[in-house]
PDB file of N, CA and C in Angstrom:
ATOM      1  N   UNK A   1      41.619 -67.744   7.408  1.00 82.00           N
ATOM      2  CA  UNK A   1      40.107 -67.800   7.721  1.00 82.00           C
ATOM      3  C   UNK A   1      39.280 -66.053   7.587  1.00 82.00           C
ATOM      4  N   UNK A   2      38.293 -66.649   7.026  1.00 93.00           N
ATOM      5  CA  UNK A   2      37.583 -65.043   7.126  1.00 93.00           C
ATOM      6  C   UNK A   2      37.139 -64.289   8.119  1.00 93.00           C
ATOM      7  N   UNK A   3      37.296 -65.024   9.121  1.00 96.00           N
ATOM      8  CA  UNK A   3      36.617 -64.349  10.521  1.00 96.00           C
ATOM      9  C   UNK A   3      37.191 -64.789  11.553  1.00 96.00           C
ATOM     10  N   UNK A   4      37.877 -63.975  12.344  1.00 97.00           N
ATOM     11  CA  UNK A   4      38.273 -64.197  13.703  1.00 97.00           C
ATOM     12  C   UNK A   4      37.496 -63.576  14.990  1.00 97.00           C
ATOM     13  N   UNK A   5      37.447 -64.318  16.189  1.00 97.00           N
ATOM     14  CA  UNK A   5      36.725 -63.181  16.799  1.00 97.00           C
ATOM     15  C   UNK A   5      37.748 -63.485  18.147  1.00 97.00           C
ATOM     16  N   UNK A   6      37.704 -62.683  19.054  1.00 96.00           N
ATOM     17  CA  UNK A   6      38.764 -62.607  20.045  1.00 96.00           C
ATOM     18  C   UNK A   6      37.846 -61.814  21.645  1.00 96.00           C
ATOM     19  N   UNK A   7      37.871 -62.886  22.859  1.00 95.00           N
ATOM     20  CA  UNK A   7      37.426 -61.991  23.795  1.00 95.00           C
ATOM     21  C   UNK A   7      38.795 -61.889  24.441  1.00 95.00           C
ATOM     22  N   UNK A   8      38.289 -60.096  24.765  1.00 92.00           N
ATOM     23  CA  UNK A   8      39.155 -59.374  26.009  1.00 92.00           C
ATOM     24  C   UNK A   8      38.568 -58.931  27.049  1.00 92.00           C
ATOM     25  N   UNK A   9      37.809 -58.877  27.659  1.00 86.00           N
ATOM     26  CA  UNK A   9      37.023 -57.544  28.296  1.00 86.00           C
ATOM     27  C   UNK A   9      35.769 -57.703  27.450  1.00 86.00           C
ATOM     28  N   UNK A  10      36.012 -57.776  26.149  1.00 92.00           N
ATOM     29  CA  UNK A  10      34.511 -57.435  25.248  1.00 92.00           C
ATOM     30  C   UNK A  10      35.028 -58.034  24.490  1.00 92.00           C
ATOM     31  N   UNK A  11      33.996 -58.258  22.926  1.00 96.00           N
ATOM     32  CA  UNK A  11      34.341 -59.291  22.215  1.00 96.00           C
ATOM     33  C   UNK A  11      35.007 -57.974  20.846  1.00 96.00           C
ATOM     34  N   UNK A  12      36.174 -58.670  20.277  1.00 97.00           N
ATOM     35  CA  UNK A  12      37.068 -58.156  19.161  1.00 97.00           C
ATOM     36  C   UNK A  12      36.514 -59.352  17.800  1.00 97.00           C
ATOM     37  N   UNK A  13      36.480 -58.584  16.860  1.00 97.00           N
ATOM     38  CA  UNK A  13      35.767 -59.354  15.364  1.00 97.00           C
ATOM     39  C   UNK A  13      36.708 -58.501  14.261  1.00 97.00           C
ATOM     40  N   UNK A  14      37.425 -59.948  13.902  1.00 98.00           N
ATOM     41  CA  UNK A  14      38.428 -59.290  12.630  1.00 98.00           C
ATOM     42  C   UNK A  14      38.457 -59.951  11.695  1.00 98.00           C
ATOM     43  N   UNK A  15      37.153 -59.216  10.451  1.00 96.00           N
ATOM     44  CA  UNK A  15      37.327 -59.609   9.351  1.00 96.00           C
ATOM     45  C   UNK A  15      38.535 -59.889   8.176  1.00 96.00           C
ATOM     46  N   UNK A  16      38.530 -60.559   7.166  1.00 96.00           N
ATOM     47  CA  UNK A  16      39.987 -60.700   6.481  1.00 96.00           C
ATOM     48  C   UNK A  16      39.809 -60.432   5.038  1.00 96.00           C
ATOM     49  N   UNK A  17      40.080 -59.491   4.604  1.00 93.00           N
ATOM     50  CA  UNK A  17      39.859 -58.890   3.298  1.00 93.00           C
ATOM     51  C   UNK A  17      41.400 -58.473   2.574  1.00 93.00           C
ATOM     52  N   UNK A  18      41.558 -58.266   1.482  1.00 94.00           N
ATOM     53  CA  UNK A  18      42.549 -57.891   0.620  1.00 94.00           C
ATOM     54  C   UNK A  18      44.324 -58.414   1.251  1.00 94.00           C
ATOM     55  N   UNK A  19      44.113 -59.410   2.047  1.00 95.00           N
ATOM     56  CA  UNK A  19      45.328 -60.392   2.334  1.00 95.00           C
ATOM     57  C   UNK A  19      45.659 -60.029   3.836  1.00 95.00           C
ATOM     58  N   UNK A  20      44.478 -58.962   4.387  1.00 96.00           N
ATOM     59  CA  UNK A  20      45.139 -59.003   5.743  1.00 96.00           C
ATOM     60  C   UNK A  20      43.808 -58.656   6.652  1.00 96.00           C
ATOM     61  N   UNK A  21      43.883 -58.404   8.007  1.00 97.00           N
ATOM     62  CA  UNK A  21      42.596 -58.399   8.917  1.00 97.00           C
ATOM     63  C   UNK A  21      42.149 -57.015   9.394  1.00 97.00           C
ATOM     64  N   UNK A  22      40.928 -56.851   9.424  1.00 97.00           N
ATOM     65  CA  UNK A  22      40.827 -55.595  10.291  1.00 97.00           C
ATOM     66  C   UNK A  22      39.391 -55.861  10.978  1.00 97.00           C
ATOM     67  N   UNK A  23      39.612 -55.025  11.954  1.00 96.00           N
ATOM     68  CA  UNK A  23      38.410 -54.695  13.080  1.00 96.00           C
ATOM     69  C   UNK A  23      37.488 -54.507  12.250  1.00 96.00           C
ATOM     70  N   UNK A  24      35.878 -55.104  12.520  1.00 95.00           N
ATOM     71  CA  UNK A  24      34.922 -54.663  12.127  1.00 95.00           C
ATOM     72  C   UNK A  24      33.629 -54.798  13.617  1.00 95.00           C
ATOM     73  N   UNK A  25      32.456 -54.431  13.555  1.00 92.00           N
ATOM     74  CA  UNK A  25      31.850 -54.349  14.242  1.00 92.00           C
ATOM     75  C   UNK A  25      30.826 -55.287  14.053  1.00 92.00           C
ATOM     76  N   UNK A  26      30.347 -55.801  12.723  1.00 94.00           N
ATOM     77  CA  UNK A  26      29.318 -56.814  12.638  1.00 94.00           C
ATOM     78  C   UNK A  26      30.150 -57.828  11.772  1.00 94.00           C
ATOM     79  N   UNK A  27      29.701 -59.161  12.211  1.00 96.00           N
ATOM     80  CA  UNK A  27      30.133 -60.714  12.090  1.00 96.00           C
ATOM     81  C   UNK A  27      29.157 -60.792  10.815  1.00 96.00           C
ATOM     82  N   UNK A  28      30.347 -61.491   9.537  1.00 94.00           N
ATOM     83  CA  UNK A  28      29.781 -61.787   8.140  1.00 94.00           C
ATOM     84  C   UNK A  28      28.991 -62.998   8.253  1.00 94.00           C
ATOM     85  N   UNK A  29      28.954 -63.722   9.306  1.00 94.00           N
ATOM     86  CA  UNK A  29      27.787 -64.624   9.719  1.00 94.00           C
ATOM     87  C   UNK A  29      27.358 -64.994  10.538  1.00 94.00           C
ATOM     88  N   UNK A  30      27.161 -64.133  11.375  1.00 93.00           N
ATOM     89  CA  UNK A  30      25.682 -63.607  12.120  1.00 93.00           C
ATOM     90  C   UNK A  30      25.705 -62.043  12.256  1.00 93.00           C
ATOM     91  N   UNK A  31      24.969 -61.447  10.862  1.00 94.00           N
ATOM     92  CA  UNK A  31      24.916 -59.622  10.455  1.00 94.00           C
ATOM     93  C   UNK A  31      23.854 -59.835  11.228  1.00 94.00           C
ATOM     94  N   UNK A  32      22.676 -60.366  11.501  1.00 93.00           N
ATOM     95  CA  UNK A  32      21.082 -60.118  11.993  1.00 93.00           C
ATOM     96  C   UNK A  32      21.431 -60.046  13.742  1.00 93.00           C
ATOM     97  N   UNK A  33      22.291 -59.778  14.386  1.00 93.00           N
ATOM     98  CA  UNK A  33      22.649 -60.028  15.665  1.00 93.00           C
ATOM     99  C   UNK A  33      23.726 -58.750  16.304  1.00 93.00           C
ATOM    100  N   UNK A  34      23.939 -58.093  17.123  1.00 94.00           N
ATOM    101  CA  UNK A  34      24.714 -56.935  17.806  1.00 94.00           C
ATOM    102  C   UNK A  34      25.352 -58.007  18.264  1.00 94.00           C
ATOM    103  N   UNK A  35      26.810 -58.798  17.931  1.00 94.00           N
ATOM    104  CA  UNK A  35      27.092 -60.303  18.868  1.00 94.00           C
ATOM    105  C   UNK A  35      27.753 -59.245  20.409  1.00 94.00           C
ATOM    106  N   UNK A  36      28.881 -58.046  19.322  1.00 94.00           N
ATOM    107  CA  UNK A  36      29.980 -57.789  20.621  1.00 94.00           C
ATOM    108  C   UNK A  36      28.517 -56.857  22.193  1.00 94.00           C
ATOM    109  N   UNK A  37      27.475 -56.994  22.047  1.00 93.00           N
ATOM    110  CA  UNK A  37      26.382 -56.498  22.852  1.00 93.00           C
ATOM    111  C   UNK A  37      26.034 -57.194  23.106  1.00 93.00           C
ATOM    112  N   UNK A  38      25.299 -58.550  22.882  1.00 94.00           N
ATOM    113  CA  UNK A  38      25.120 -59.741  23.243  1.00 94.00           C
ATOM    114  C   UNK A  38      26.382 -60.784  24.243  1.00 94.00           C
ATOM    115  N   UNK A  39      27.328 -60.480  23.422  1.00 94.00           N
ATOM    116  CA  UNK A  39      28.306 -61.122  24.700  1.00 94.00           C
ATOM    117  C   UNK A  39      28.661 -60.489  25.828  1.00 94.00           C
ATOM    118  N   UNK A  40      28.729 -59.038  25.740  1.00 94.00           N
ATOM    119  CA  UNK A  40      28.837 -58.428  27.031  1.00 94.00           C
ATOM    120  C   UNK A  40      27.441 -58.620  27.558  1.00 94.00           C
ATOM    121  N   UNK A  41      26.146 -58.417  27.141  1.00 94.00           N
ATOM    122  CA  UNK A  41      25.341 -59.065  27.941  1.00 94.00           C
ATOM    123  C   UNK A  41      25.223 -60.477  28.646  1.00 94.00           C
ATOM    124  N   UNK A  42      25.698 -61.551  28.154  1.00 94.00           N
ATOM    125  CA  UNK A  42      25.852 -62.790  28.520  1.00 94.00           C
ATOM    126  C   UNK A  42      26.993 -62.800  29.576  1.00 94.00           C
ATOM    127  N   UNK A  43      27.620 -62.021  29.435  1.00 94.00           N
ATOM    128  CA  UNK A  43      29.266 -61.715  30.630  1.00 94.00           C
ATOM    129  C   UNK A  43      28.678 -61.676  31.570  1.00 94.00           C
ATOM    130  N   UNK A  44      28.142 -60.499  31.457  1.00 94.00           N
ATOM    131  CA  UNK A  44      27.628 -59.540  32.957  1.00 94.00           C
ATOM    132  C   UNK A  44      26.106 -60.230  33.779  1.00 94.00           C
ATOM    133  N   UNK A  45      25.491 -60.981  32.626  1.00 94.00           N
ATOM    134  CA  UNK A  45      24.447 -62.136  33.592  1.00 94.00           C
ATOM    135  C   UNK A  45      24.873 -63.266  34.051  1.00 94.00           C
ATOM    136  N   UNK A  46      26.541 -63.770  33.319  1.00 95.00           N
ATOM    137  CA  UNK A  46      26.876 -64.577  34.188  1.00 95.00           C
ATOM    138  C   UNK A  46      27.351 -64.367  35.568  1.00 95.00           C
ATOM    139  N   UNK A  47      28.514 -62.883  35.578  1.00 94.00           N
ATOM    140  CA  UNK A  47      28.693 -62.585  36.441  1.00 94.00           C
ATOM    141  C   UNK A  47      28.050 -62.693  37.610  1.00 94.00           C
ATOM    142  N   UNK A  48      26.418 -62.020  37.482  1.00 95.00           N
ATOM    143  CA  UNK A  48      25.959 -61.146  38.691  1.00 95.00           C
ATOM    144  C   UNK A  48      25.227 -62.603  38.912  1.00 95.00           C
ATOM    145  N   UNK A  49      24.726 -63.590  38.318  1.00 96.00           N
ATOM    146  CA  UNK A  49      23.519 -64.662  38.564  1.00 96.00           C
ATOM    147  C   UNK A  49      24.708 -65.625  38.597  1.00 96.00           C
ATOM    148  N   UNK A  50      24.786 -66.650  36.976  1.00 95.00           N
ATOM    149  CA  UNK A  50      24.987 -67.118  37.584  1.00 95.00           C
ATOM    150  C   UNK A  50      25.370 -68.048  35.829  1.00 95.00           C
ATOM    151  N   UNK A  51      26.271 -68.988  35.400  1.00 95.00           N
ATOM    152  CA  UNK A  51      26.494 -69.037  34.376  1.00 95.00           C
ATOM    153  C   UNK A  51      25.670 -69.813  33.604  1.00 95.00           C
ATOM    154  N   UNK A  52      24.687 -70.570  34.400  1.00 96.00           N
ATOM    155  CA  UNK A  52      23.028 -71.107  33.787  1.00 96.00           C
ATOM    156  C   UNK A  52      22.432 -69.997  33.440  1.00 96.00           C
ATOM    157  N   UNK A  53      21.979 -69.351  34.044  1.00 95.00           N
ATOM    158  CA  UNK A  53      20.934 -68.435  33.665  1.00 95.00           C
ATOM    159  C   UNK A  53      21.937 -67.746  32.624  1.00 95.00           C
ATOM    160  N   UNK A  54      22.987 -67.505  32.562  1.00 95.00           N
ATOM    161  CA  UNK A  54      22.829 -66.793  31.172  1.00 95.00           C
ATOM    162  C   UNK A  54      23.153 -67.390  29.880  1.00 95.00           C
ATOM    163  N   UNK A  55      23.278 -69.206  30.160  1.00 94.00           N
ATOM    164  CA  UNK A  55      23.265 -69.416  28.541  1.00 94.00           C
ATOM    165  C   UNK A  55      21.404 -70.129  28.372  1.00 94.00           C
ATOM    166  N   UNK A  56      20.574 -69.624  29.574  1.00 95.00           N
ATOM    167  CA  UNK A  56      19.342 -69.976  29.616  1.00 95.00           C
ATOM    168  C   UNK A  56      19.432 -68.106  28.559  1.00 95.00           C
ATOM    169  N   UNK A  57      19.408 -66.947  28.992  1.00 92.00           N
ATOM    170  CA  UNK A  57      19.172 -65.952  28.594  1.00 92.00           C
ATOM    171  C   UNK A  57      19.666 -66.056  27.069  1.00 92.00           C
ATOM    172  N   UNK A  58      20.804 -66.659  27.152  1.00 91.00           N
ATOM    173  CA  UNK A  58      21.187 -66.587  25.774  1.00 91.00           C
ATOM    174  C   UNK A  58      20.186 -67.241  24.253  1.00 91.00           C
ATOM    175  N   UNK A  59      20.329 -68.291  25.171  1.00 92.00           N
ATOM    176  CA  UNK A  59      19.445 -69.130  24.249  1.00 92.00           C
ATOM    177  C   UNK A  59      17.865 -68.560  23.835  1.00 92.00           C
ATOM    178  N   UNK A  60      17.773 -68.319  25.187  1.00 91.00           N
ATOM    179  CA  UNK A  60      16.192 -67.695  24.377  1.00 91.00           C
ATOM    180  C   UNK A  60      16.305 -66.447  23.494  1.00 91.00           C
ATOM    181  N   UNK A  61      17.061 -65.389  23.296  1.00 85.00           N
ATOM    182  CA  UNK A  61      17.226 -64.310  22.589  1.00 85.00           C
ATOM    183  C   UNK A  61      17.828 -64.722  21.139  1.00 85.00           C
ATOM    184  N   UNK A  62      18.320 -66.157  21.084  1.00 85.00           N
ATOM    185  CA  UNK A  62      18.781 -66.343  20.207  1.00 85.00           C
ATOM    186  C   UNK A  62      17.462 -67.204  19.115  1.00 85.00           C
ATOM    187  N   UNK A  63      16.539 -67.767  19.987  1.00 81.00           N
ATOM    188  CA  UNK A  63      15.496 -68.636  19.325  1.00 81.00           C
ATOM    189  C   UNK A  63      14.534 -67.423  18.468  1.00 81.00           C
TER     190      UNK A  63
END
C-alpha cells in the first residue's frame, strides 16, 4: 500500500517509498487538505456536540 493512515488520538499518515514506510505530514492522495487538522477538528466537534454535527461540518468543509 502506498499510504497508510492510523488514528490514535491523532491522525498519523505513513507513506511507502524505497521499500519502507515513513511518517508524513501530508497525504499524497489529498494534498490540498491538512488531514491531521481536519480530523482533529472533526473529532473535537463530535466530542463537544455530536457525530451528526461533526459529519455535517466535515461535508461542508470538503465541498
